[in-house]
Short mmCIF file of C-alpha atoms in Angstrom, two decimals:
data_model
loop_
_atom_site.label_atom_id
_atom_site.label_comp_id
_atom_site.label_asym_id
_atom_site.label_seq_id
_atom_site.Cartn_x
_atom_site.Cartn_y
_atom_site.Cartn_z
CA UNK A 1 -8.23 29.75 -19.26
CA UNK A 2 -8.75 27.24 -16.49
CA UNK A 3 -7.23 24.34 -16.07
CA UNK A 4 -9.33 21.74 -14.32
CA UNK A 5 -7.59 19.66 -10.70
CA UNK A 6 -8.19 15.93 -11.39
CA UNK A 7 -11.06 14.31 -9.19
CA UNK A 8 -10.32 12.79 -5.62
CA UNK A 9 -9.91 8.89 -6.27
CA UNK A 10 -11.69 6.05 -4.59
CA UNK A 11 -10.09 2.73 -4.37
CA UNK A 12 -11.68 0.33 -2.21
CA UNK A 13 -11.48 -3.94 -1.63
CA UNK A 14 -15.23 -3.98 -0.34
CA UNK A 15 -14.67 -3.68 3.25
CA UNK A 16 -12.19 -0.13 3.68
CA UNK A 17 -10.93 2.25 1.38
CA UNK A 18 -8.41 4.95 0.09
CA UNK A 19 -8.55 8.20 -1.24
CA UNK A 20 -5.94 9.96 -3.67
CA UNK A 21 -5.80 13.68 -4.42
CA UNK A 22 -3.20 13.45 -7.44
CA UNK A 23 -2.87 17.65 -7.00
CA UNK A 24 -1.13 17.16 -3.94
CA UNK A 25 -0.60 13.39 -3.08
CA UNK A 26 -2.11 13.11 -0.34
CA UNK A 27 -3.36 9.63 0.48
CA UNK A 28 -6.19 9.51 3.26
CA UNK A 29 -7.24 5.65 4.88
CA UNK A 30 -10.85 5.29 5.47
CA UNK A 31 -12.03 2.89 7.78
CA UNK A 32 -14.89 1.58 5.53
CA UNK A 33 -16.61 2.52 2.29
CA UNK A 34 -16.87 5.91 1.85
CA UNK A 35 -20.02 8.27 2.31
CA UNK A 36 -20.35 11.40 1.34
CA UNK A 37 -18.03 14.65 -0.41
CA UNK A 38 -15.67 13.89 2.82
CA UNK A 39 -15.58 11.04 4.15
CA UNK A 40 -13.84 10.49 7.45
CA UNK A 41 -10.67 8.66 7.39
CA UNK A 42 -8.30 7.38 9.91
CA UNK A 43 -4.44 7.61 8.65
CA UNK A 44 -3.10 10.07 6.01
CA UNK A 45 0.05 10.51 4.42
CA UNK A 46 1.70 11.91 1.51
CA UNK A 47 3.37 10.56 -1.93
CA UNK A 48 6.19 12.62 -4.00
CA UNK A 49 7.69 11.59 -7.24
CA UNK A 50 11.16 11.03 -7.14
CA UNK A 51 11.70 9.87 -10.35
CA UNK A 52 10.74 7.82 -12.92
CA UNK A 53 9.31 5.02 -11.01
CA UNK A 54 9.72 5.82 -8.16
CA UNK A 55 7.96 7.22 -5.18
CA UNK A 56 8.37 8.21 -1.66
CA UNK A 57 5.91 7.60 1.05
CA UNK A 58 5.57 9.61 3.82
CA UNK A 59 4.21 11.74 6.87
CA UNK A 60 1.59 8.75 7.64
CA UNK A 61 -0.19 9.50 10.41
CA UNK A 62 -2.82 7.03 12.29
CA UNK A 63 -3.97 3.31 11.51
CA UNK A 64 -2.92 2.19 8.44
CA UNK A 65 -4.08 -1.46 7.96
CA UNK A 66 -2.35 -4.49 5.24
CA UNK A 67 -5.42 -3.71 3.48
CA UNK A 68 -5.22 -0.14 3.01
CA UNK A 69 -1.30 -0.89 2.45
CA UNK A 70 -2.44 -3.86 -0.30
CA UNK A 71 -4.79 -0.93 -1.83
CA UNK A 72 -1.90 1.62 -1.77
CA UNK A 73 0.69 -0.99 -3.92
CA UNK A 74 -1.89 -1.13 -6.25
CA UNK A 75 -2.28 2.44 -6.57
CA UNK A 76 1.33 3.17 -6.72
CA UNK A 77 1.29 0.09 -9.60
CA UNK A 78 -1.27 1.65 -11.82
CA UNK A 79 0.18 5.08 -11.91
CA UNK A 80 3.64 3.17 -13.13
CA UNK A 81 5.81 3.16 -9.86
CA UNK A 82 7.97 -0.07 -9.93
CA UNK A 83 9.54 1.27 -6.63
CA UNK A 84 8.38 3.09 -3.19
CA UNK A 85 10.46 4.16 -0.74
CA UNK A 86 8.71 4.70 2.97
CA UNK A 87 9.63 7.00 6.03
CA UNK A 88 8.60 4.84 9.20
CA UNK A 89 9.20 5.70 12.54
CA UNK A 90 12.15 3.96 14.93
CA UNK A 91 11.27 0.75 15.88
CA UNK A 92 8.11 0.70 13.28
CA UNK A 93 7.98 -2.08 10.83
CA UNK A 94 6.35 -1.69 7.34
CA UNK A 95 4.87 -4.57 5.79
CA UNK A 96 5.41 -5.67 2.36
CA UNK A 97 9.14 -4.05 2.66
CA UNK A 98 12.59 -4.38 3.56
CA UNK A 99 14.28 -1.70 5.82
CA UNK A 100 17.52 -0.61 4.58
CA UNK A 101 20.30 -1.04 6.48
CA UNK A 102 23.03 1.33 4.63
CA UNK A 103 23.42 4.35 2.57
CA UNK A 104 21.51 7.68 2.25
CA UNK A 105 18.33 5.69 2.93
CA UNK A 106 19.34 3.70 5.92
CA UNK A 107 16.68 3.05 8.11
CA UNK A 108 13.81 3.38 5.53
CA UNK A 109 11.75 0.83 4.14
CA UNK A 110 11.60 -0.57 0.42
CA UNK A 111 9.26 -1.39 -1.51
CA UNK A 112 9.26 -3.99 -4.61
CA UNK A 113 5.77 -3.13 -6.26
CA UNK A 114 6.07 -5.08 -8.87
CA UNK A 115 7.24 -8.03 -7.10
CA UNK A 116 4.73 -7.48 -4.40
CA UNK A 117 1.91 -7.17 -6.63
CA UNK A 118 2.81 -10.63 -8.64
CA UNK A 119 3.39 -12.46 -5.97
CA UNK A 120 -0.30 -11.34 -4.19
CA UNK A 121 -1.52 -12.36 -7.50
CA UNK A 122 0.08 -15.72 -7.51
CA UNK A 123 -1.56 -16.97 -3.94
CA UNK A 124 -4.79 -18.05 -2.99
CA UNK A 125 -6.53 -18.91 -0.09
CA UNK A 126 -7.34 -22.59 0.18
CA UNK A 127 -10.77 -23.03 2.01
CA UNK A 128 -10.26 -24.29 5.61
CA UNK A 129 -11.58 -28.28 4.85
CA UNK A 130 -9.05 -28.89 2.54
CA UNK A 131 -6.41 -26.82 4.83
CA UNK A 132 -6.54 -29.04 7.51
CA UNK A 133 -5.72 -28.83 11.58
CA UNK A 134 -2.49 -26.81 11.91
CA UNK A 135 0.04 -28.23 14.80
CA UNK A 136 -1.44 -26.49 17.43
CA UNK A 137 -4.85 -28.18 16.25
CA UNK A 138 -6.48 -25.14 15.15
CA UNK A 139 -8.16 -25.20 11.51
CA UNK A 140 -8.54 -22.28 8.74
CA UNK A 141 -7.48 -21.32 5.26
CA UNK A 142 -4.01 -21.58 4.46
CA UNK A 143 -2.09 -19.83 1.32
CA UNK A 144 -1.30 -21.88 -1.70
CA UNK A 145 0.89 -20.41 -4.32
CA UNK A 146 -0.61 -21.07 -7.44
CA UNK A 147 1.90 -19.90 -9.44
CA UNK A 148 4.20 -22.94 -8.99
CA UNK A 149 5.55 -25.13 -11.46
#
């Protein structure tokens, strides 16, 4: 009897990309849409279970945008994390996380997924006539959170 290695998954936000191998978690950035059986990418790194939701990230090599970072929260959401815990190196920062500053984890990175995931939901980008000129004089969008009282 065989037993069958789920599919490589695709997640995308119409301008890059991730892939997913759930056999091994192994997470690969691609710098667009992808083409073909393998498509080229330009970061990798790997995920491990730790426990019930939660999940380390690690070993990330190469250019790993917000995007691909926004795509990989979502990722982490729908397979039920609630928590990720990420390796950087010295004097790296990680976006969407706190560092940790004591314990058995000090100097890692946390982060909230469900928090980060409402509050993306909660703010929009308000279209750059109604944003106004900033201070410096310069206009463009601006973010509004909708989620306010």
């Amino acid at each position: 009897m065989q037993t069958s290695v789920p599919a490589r998954r695709v997640l995308d936000d119409g301008r890059v990309a991730i892939t997913f191998e759930p056999r091994g978690g192994t997470i690969r950035a691609l710098p667009g849409l992808p083409s073909g059986e393998h498509p080229a990418y330009i970061a990798v790194g790997e995920v491990t279970h730790l426990a019930d939701g939660i999940v380390k990230l690690h070993a990330f090599a190469g250019q790993l945008s917000r995007r691909h970072m926004r795509l990989i929260v979502q990722l982490l959401v729908e397979q039920e994390y609630r928590v990720a815990y990420v390796d950087r190196a010295p004097g790296r920062v990680m976006p969407m996380a706190e560092q940790i500053e004591q314990g058995d984890w000090k100097g890692w990175w946390r982060i909230d997924l469900i928090s980060t995931i409402e509050r993306r939901a909660c703010m929009t980008i308000m279209p750059r006539e109604s944003a106004g000129a900033g201070a410096d004089g310069s206009v463009g969008g601006r973010l509004s959170d909708t989620c306010a009282p």
